[in-house]
Amino acid sequence: MNALLKEVRHNPIFWLLAVVPVVFTAAKLEPEAHSLLFVLSVLAIVPLAALLSHATESVAARTGDAAGGLLNATLGNLTELVIALAALRAGQYTLVKASIAGAIVTNTLFMLGASFLLGGLKHHVQEYNRVSARMQAALLFLATIALLVPSAVIEADSAPGAAFTQKLSLGLAVLLIVAYGLGMLFSLKTHRELFASAQHTDDGEAPSPIGVALATLAGVTVLVALVSEIFVESVQKAAEEFGMTPAFVGFIVVALVGGAAEMASAFSGARKNRLDLSVGIALGSASQIALFVAPVLVLLSYMIGPTPMDLQLWPGAVVMVLIATLTAALVTNGGRSAWFVGVLVLMVYLIFAMTLYLLPPRVA
Amino acid sequence: MNALLKEVRHNPIFWLLAVVPVVFTAAKLEPEAHSLLFVLSVLAIVPLAALLSHATESVAARTGDAAGGLLNATLGNLTELVIALAALRAGQYTLVKASIAGAIVTNTLFMLGASFLLGGLKHHVQEYNRVSARMQAALLFLATIALLVPSAVIEADSAPGAAFTQKLSLGLAVLLIVAYGLGMLFSLKTHRELFASAQHTDDGEAPSPIGVALATLAGVTVLVALVSEIFVESVQKAAEEFGMTPAFVGFIVVALVGGAAEMASAFSGARKNRLDLSVGIALGSASQIALFVAPVLVLLSYMIGPTPMDLQLWPGAVVMVLIATLTAALVTNGGRSAWFVGVLVLMVYLIFAMTLYLLPPRVA
Amino acid sequence: MNALLKEVRHNPIFWLLAVVPVVFTAAKLEPEAHSLLFVLSVLAIVPLAALLSHATESVAARTGDAAGGLLNATLGNLTELVIALAALRAGQYTLVKASIAGAIVTNTLFMLGASFLLGGLKHHVQEYNRVSARMQAALLFLATIALLVPSAVIEADSAPGAAFTQKLSLGLAVLLIVAYGLGMLFSLKTHRELFASAQHTDDGEAPSPIGVALATLAGVTVLVALVSEIFVESVQKAAEEFGMTPAFVGFIVVALVGGAAEMASAFSGARKNRLDLSVGIALGSASQIALFVAPVLVLLSYMIGPTPMDLQLWPGAVVMVLIATLTAALVTNGGRSAWFVGVLVLMVYLIFAMTLYLLPPRVA
C-alpha cells in the first residue's frame, strides 16, 4: 500500500482520481448531461488507466518472470479492452472497430512520433537497437496485415455478403489468437533476449505486495468498467454536441485516453535516451491490439453483444492502419532518429485526425 | 541413367511416379470421374515436377556455367508454365491468372515462411546475407509492381475499356520480357557473384550424362503436359464437388503442386542453416513468374488461346500480391530470422487461403 | 557576367536559348499553331530552367550558408512552380495536379533510376551513405503520405462532398507548409551534417557576382513565366494533335521539362560515383514538391485561380505516387546499387508512362 500511496502522492496524474466519484455522482444526478459526463469520464479513465498499468506491473514483478511477462502481455491493453467491451455490450460496433483501428494508429504514429520528437528535442541524434526494432516492426506489420487482409480483399471484391464476412471473421479470430499465443511463447520463452529492454518499465522501486496489487488490479478494473459504461453512453450524444464524428471519437479520443499510461512510459523512456523502450512499448502494444484485443472482442461478441461482430473495417480505416504500419516499419528501419522524424510522423497522425474530424458522419 | 535411378530409389517422392500411368488409364476409362482425376493428376504432377527440376539441373550442370544458368533460369518454373499453357489452351483465363498470382504469393509467403519456420525450429536465430537478400527482394518488388501497375491503375480509374487493357497488356509483356533478358545478363554475367549461393541446388553428386538428362527433360515435359491437360479438364468440376472456388484452386492448389520441387530444395536449405539458398529460390522463382512466365503466357495467348489474354488481375489478387511482396521485402530486410517470423508469414498465407476458400465463386 | 557567359558557351544546353525569341515571335504570328508552339515552348523552357538553377546557386553561394541554403531549398523547383502557376491562372487544374504528382513520380523513378543506370554502367557496384539516404527516403515517404492521405481516404470512403474536400485541402496546405518550414530548420540548421553532400551541386567554379546573379534570377523567372503561358495555352490542343492525354502531358512531359536542370546534376553525380548527390537531389526535390510546391499552389489558387483548387488527386495518380515513393524507400534502403536496379526502376516509370499514354482521355 505504501508504495502505491507514495506513487499516487508523487505523480500529478493520480490527482485526477478525485474525478472518479464525481463521474458517478454526476451520472446519477444528471443522466442527460452528455457532454459533461463525456468530459468527466475521460478525465476519470486517464488516472485509472495509469493505476491499472501500475498494478499490473506490481503483480507481474511479484509472480516471477514467466507468469509476470504473460500478465503484462495480456493486461497491457486492459483499459482499451474494457472500454471496447462496454461499447460491445451497447452494440456500438462502429465505436468498437474505430477504437481497434485507432489504437493501432495512435500507438504507431502518435506514441512513436511524440517519443521521437520529445527525445529528439533533448538529444541530437538518437540511436537504438535496430535489430530488435526491425523484428518488432516486422511482427507488427504481419499482425496488422493479418487483421486487415479480409477487409482489403472484401473491399476490392465488392462486398460478397454478410455470411461470408462473419465466417471469415470467426476463423480469423481463432487464427490471430493462436498466433498471439505463439508470439508469447516466442517473446517470453524461446527468444526473450530480443525483447529484453522493453519488458521492465518501472524504475527500480519496490513493487507493492502481491495481495494489495491483486486487489488494486481487480478493483480498478471494475472502476474502469463502470466509468467506461458512462463514457460509452455519453460519447455518441456528446460527440454530436462537440461536432465530432463517431469515427473521430473512436479513432482519436478513445485511443488517446486508453493509451495514456503507456504513452507516459514511452515518452519518459525517450527523454532518457532509451528509445528501445519507447519503440518496444509502441510497436508491442499495437501488435497486441491486432493479435489479441481485436479477436477477443469478436469472440466475445457472440456471448455478450446483441449480434456477432465481424472484423471488417471501413475502407478509410484500412488505408490509415496500413499507412501507419508501413510508416512505423520504414521509420524504425535505420535505428536512428532525430526530432524532425518525430514531427513528420506526428504530422501524418494530425492529418488523419483532421480528415476524421472533417469527414461527414454518415461515412463512418 | 544410373544417377537418376539411384535418385528415384532414394527419394520417396518419386514413388509417386507410379500414379502417372494410373492417371492416363483412369482418364480413358472414367472421363467423368472429375474428383478422382483431379486428385490423381495432382499426385502425378508432384513427382514429375521433381523429376523435371532434377533433369534441368543435370542438363545445366553438363552445359557449362553460362548456358546452364540460362537453362536453370528459363526452365525453373517449367511445371507452372506447362500447367498454365494447358489452361490457356482450354480458354480458362481465370485459372491462368489465378495461377500466376498464386505462384508469386505462394513462393513469397508459403515457401519463405515455411523455410523460416523449419529452419527456426532447428536453429535459434538464423543469419543470412542481407545484401543479396535485399537486392533480390528489391528486384522481386519491382518485377511484381511492373506486373501489377496496369491492374492497379485500371481498377483505380474504373475500367476504361477492353481495347485499352489489351494494348497495355501486350506492350507490358514485351517490356517485362526485355527486363527479364536484362535480368539474366545481370545475374548470370555482370553481377553473378551477388547470386552465387542460390545457383547450385544439388548436393555435390554426379549429374546424369547429358543425353539421358536431355531425353528425360523432353520426355517428362511431355508427360507433365499430358497430365496437366487432364488436371485442367477435371479441376473446374472437381473444385465444385469439393466446394472449392476456381480462385482457390488456381491460387493455392496449382501453386503448391507446381512449386513442390523448389519447395523441397528451399526447405532442405533452411534445415541446413543455408537460408541464403532458401531466400534465393523463393524470391528468384517469384520474380521469374512475374517477369517471364506471365508475359510469355500473354504472348502465347495470341497464338494458342481462343482469344488474346490480358494481364489484368482481379482486385483481390492485386492486393494479395502487393502484400506478399511487401512482406517479403520487410521480412528479409534485416538478414535475420527466427521461428516466429516464419509463423507470422505462414499466417498471412493461411489467411489468404482461408479468404479464397470462403469467397463465393462468382467474385473470382 | 563572365562566368555566366562562359557557362553558356561551354554547355551545349544553353544553345537552346536561341529558341526563346523564336517562341515569342511564333506566338505573335501564329497563335493557332498549337503543336509548333508546344514544341518550341518545351525547347525554350529546358535551357531557361538550367539558367534559373544556375542563377539560384550563384545567389545562394554569395549570400552565405543559411540564407543560401534557404534560397536553394525554396527556388529549387522554381520552374515547376512557375509552369504550374501559369496552368493555375488558366484554371487547368487537371494539368496542375498531374504536374505535381508527375514531378514526384519523375524525380523518384526516372531521376533515381537513370542515375543508378548511368552510374552502374560505369561502376560495378556503387555504395552510398545509406544512413542519409534512409533518412531522406523516410522524409520523402512521410511528405508524400501527408499529401496523399486525404485523396486515399476520400476515395476509399466514396467522395463525401466538395465542401469537405476543400476545407481539408486548405487545412492540409497550412500543415504541409509548417512541416516544410520545420524541415528547413532541420536540414539547414539543426542537422545540416546529414544533408551535407547534397548541398553543393556546382563544381568549384567561381559564382557570378551577386548583382548579375539576382538580375539573371529575376529576368529568367519572367521569361519562364511568359514561355509557360504559351506552353499552357498550347498544350491542351497540341496534346490532342499528338494523341496524348492531358494526364500524360502533365505527368511525363511537364515533369521531364521542369526537372531537366536537376536531372543533369543528378546524372553527372552518378557518373562520378557520387550517388549520395544523385539520391539527395532526387529525393529532396520530390519532398519539396510535396511539402512546398503543392500547398503553395492550393493557397495561391484562392488568390489567382478562377475557383479554389483542392489537393485531391485522381485514384490512378495516388497509386502511382505511392508506388514510386515505396520503390524509392526500398531501393535506397541498402545503400548499394548496380545497373539492373536502375533498369527496373526505369521500367516501372516506363510502365506508368505507357499506361498514361494509352489511357483514354476522359478518365484523367
Short mmCIF file of N, CA and C in Angstrom, two decimals, chain B residues 67-115:
data_model
loop_
_atom_site.label_atom_id
_atom_site.label_comp_id
_atom_site.label_asym_id
_atom_site.label_seq_id
_atom_site.Cartn_x
_atom_site.Cartn_y
_atom_site.Cartn_z
N ALA B 67 25.45 -21.24 -70.17
CA ALA B 67 24.28 -21.88 -70.76
C ALA B 67 23.47 -22.58 -69.68
N GLY B 68 24.15 -23.16 -68.71
CA GLY B 68 23.45 -23.87 -67.63
C GLY B 68 22.61 -22.93 -66.81
N GLY B 69 23.21 -21.81 -66.47
CA GLY B 69 22.46 -20.82 -65.69
C GLY B 69 21.23 -20.35 -66.44
N LEU B 70 21.45 -20.10 -67.75
CA LEU B 70 20.36 -19.67 -68.61
C LEU B 70 19.23 -20.69 -68.58
N LEU B 71 19.61 -21.96 -68.68
CA LEU B 71 18.65 -23.05 -68.71
C LEU B 71 17.88 -23.11 -67.40
N ASN B 72 18.64 -23.07 -66.29
CA ASN B 72 18.02 -23.11 -64.98
C ASN B 72 17.04 -21.97 -64.82
N ALA B 73 17.46 -20.79 -65.27
CA ALA B 73 16.62 -19.61 -65.09
C ALA B 73 15.36 -19.69 -65.94
N THR B 74 15.50 -20.28 -67.13
CA THR B 74 14.34 -20.33 -68.03
C THR B 74 13.39 -21.46 -67.67
N LEU B 75 13.95 -22.62 -67.31
CA LEU B 75 13.11 -23.79 -67.09
C LEU B 75 12.76 -24.01 -65.62
N GLY B 76 13.23 -23.13 -64.75
CA GLY B 76 12.99 -23.28 -63.31
C GLY B 76 11.52 -23.37 -62.97
N ASN B 77 10.70 -22.66 -63.74
CA ASN B 77 9.26 -22.72 -63.47
C ASN B 77 8.53 -23.41 -64.61
N LEU B 78 9.20 -24.41 -65.22
CA LEU B 78 8.62 -25.09 -66.37
C LEU B 78 7.28 -25.74 -66.04
N THR B 79 7.20 -26.36 -64.85
CA THR B 79 5.95 -27.02 -64.48
C THR B 79 4.80 -26.02 -64.47
N GLU B 80 5.00 -24.88 -63.78
CA GLU B 80 3.97 -23.85 -63.73
C GLU B 80 3.58 -23.43 -65.16
N LEU B 81 4.61 -23.27 -66.00
CA LEU B 81 4.36 -22.82 -67.37
C LEU B 81 3.52 -23.84 -68.14
N VAL B 82 3.88 -25.11 -68.01
CA VAL B 82 3.17 -26.14 -68.76
C VAL B 82 1.72 -26.26 -68.29
N ILE B 83 1.51 -26.23 -66.97
CA ILE B 83 0.14 -26.28 -66.46
C ILE B 83 -0.66 -25.08 -66.97
N ALA B 84 -0.04 -23.89 -66.88
CA ALA B 84 -0.75 -22.68 -67.31
C ALA B 84 -1.06 -22.74 -68.80
N LEU B 85 -0.15 -23.34 -69.58
CA LEU B 85 -0.40 -23.47 -71.02
C LEU B 85 -1.61 -24.34 -71.29
N ALA B 86 -1.72 -25.44 -70.53
CA ALA B 86 -2.88 -26.31 -70.70
C ALA B 86 -4.17 -25.53 -70.41
N ALA B 87 -4.13 -24.71 -69.35
CA ALA B 87 -5.31 -23.91 -69.00
C ALA B 87 -5.58 -22.86 -70.07
N LEU B 88 -4.49 -22.32 -70.62
CA LEU B 88 -4.61 -21.29 -71.66
C LEU B 88 -5.31 -21.87 -72.90
N ARG B 89 -4.86 -23.05 -73.30
CA ARG B 89 -5.46 -23.69 -74.48
C ARG B 89 -6.93 -23.96 -74.27
N ALA B 90 -7.28 -24.27 -73.01
CA ALA B 90 -8.70 -24.54 -72.72
C ALA B 90 -9.48 -23.26 -72.52
N GLY B 91 -8.81 -22.10 -72.65
CA GLY B 91 -9.50 -20.83 -72.51
C GLY B 91 -9.88 -20.48 -71.08
N GLN B 92 -9.31 -21.17 -70.10
CA GLN B 92 -9.64 -20.91 -68.69
C GLN B 92 -8.75 -19.80 -68.15
N TYR B 93 -9.04 -18.56 -68.56
CA TYR B 93 -8.15 -17.46 -68.21
C TYR B 93 -8.16 -17.12 -66.74
N THR B 94 -9.28 -17.35 -66.07
CA THR B 94 -9.30 -17.10 -64.61
C THR B 94 -8.30 -18.01 -63.92
N LEU B 95 -8.28 -19.27 -64.36
CA LEU B 95 -7.34 -20.22 -63.76
C LEU B 95 -5.90 -19.82 -64.05
N VAL B 96 -5.63 -19.39 -65.29
CA VAL B 96 -4.27 -18.98 -65.66
C VAL B 96 -3.82 -17.82 -64.79
N LYS B 97 -4.68 -16.78 -64.71
CA LYS B 97 -4.30 -15.60 -63.93
C LYS B 97 -4.17 -15.93 -62.45
N ALA B 98 -5.10 -16.75 -61.95
CA ALA B 98 -5.00 -17.14 -60.54
C ALA B 98 -3.71 -17.89 -60.29
N SER B 99 -3.29 -18.71 -61.26
CA SER B 99 -2.07 -19.49 -61.02
C SER B 99 -0.83 -18.61 -61.09
N ILE B 100 -0.86 -17.54 -61.90
CA ILE B 100 0.27 -16.59 -61.92
C ILE B 100 0.36 -15.88 -60.57
N ALA B 101 -0.75 -15.25 -60.17
CA ALA B 101 -0.75 -14.53 -58.89
C ALA B 101 -0.45 -15.49 -57.74
N GLY B 102 -1.05 -16.68 -57.82
CA GLY B 102 -0.86 -17.65 -56.74
C GLY B 102 0.57 -18.12 -56.62
N ALA B 103 1.25 -18.28 -57.75
CA ALA B 103 2.63 -18.74 -57.70
C ALA B 103 3.51 -17.69 -57.02
N ILE B 104 3.25 -16.40 -57.31
CA ILE B 104 4.03 -15.34 -56.66
C ILE B 104 3.76 -15.34 -55.16
N VAL B 105 2.48 -15.40 -54.79
CA VAL B 105 2.12 -15.35 -53.37
C VAL B 105 2.64 -16.59 -52.64
N THR B 106 2.49 -17.76 -53.26
CA THR B 106 2.92 -19.00 -52.61
C THR B 106 4.43 -19.02 -52.43
N ASN B 107 5.16 -18.57 -53.44
CA ASN B 107 6.62 -18.55 -53.29
C ASN B 107 7.07 -17.58 -52.21
N THR B 108 6.48 -16.37 -52.20
CA THR B 108 6.96 -15.37 -51.24
C THR B 108 6.43 -15.59 -49.84
N LEU B 109 5.25 -16.17 -49.69
CA LEU B 109 4.73 -16.36 -48.34
C LEU B 109 4.92 -17.79 -47.85
N PHE B 110 4.42 -18.76 -48.61
CA PHE B 110 4.50 -20.13 -48.10
C PHE B 110 5.93 -20.66 -48.10
N MET B 111 6.61 -20.54 -49.24
CA MET B 111 7.96 -21.10 -49.33
C MET B 111 8.90 -20.39 -48.37
N LEU B 112 8.82 -19.06 -48.32
CA LEU B 112 9.69 -18.30 -47.43
C LEU B 112 9.31 -18.55 -45.98
N GLY B 113 8.01 -18.49 -45.67
CA GLY B 113 7.56 -18.65 -44.30
C GLY B 113 7.91 -20.03 -43.76
N ALA B 114 7.64 -21.06 -44.56
CA ALA B 114 7.92 -22.42 -44.09
C ALA B 114 9.42 -22.63 -43.96
N SER B 115 10.22 -22.00 -44.83
CA SER B 115 11.68 -22.10 -44.68
C SER B 115 12.11 -21.49 -43.36
#
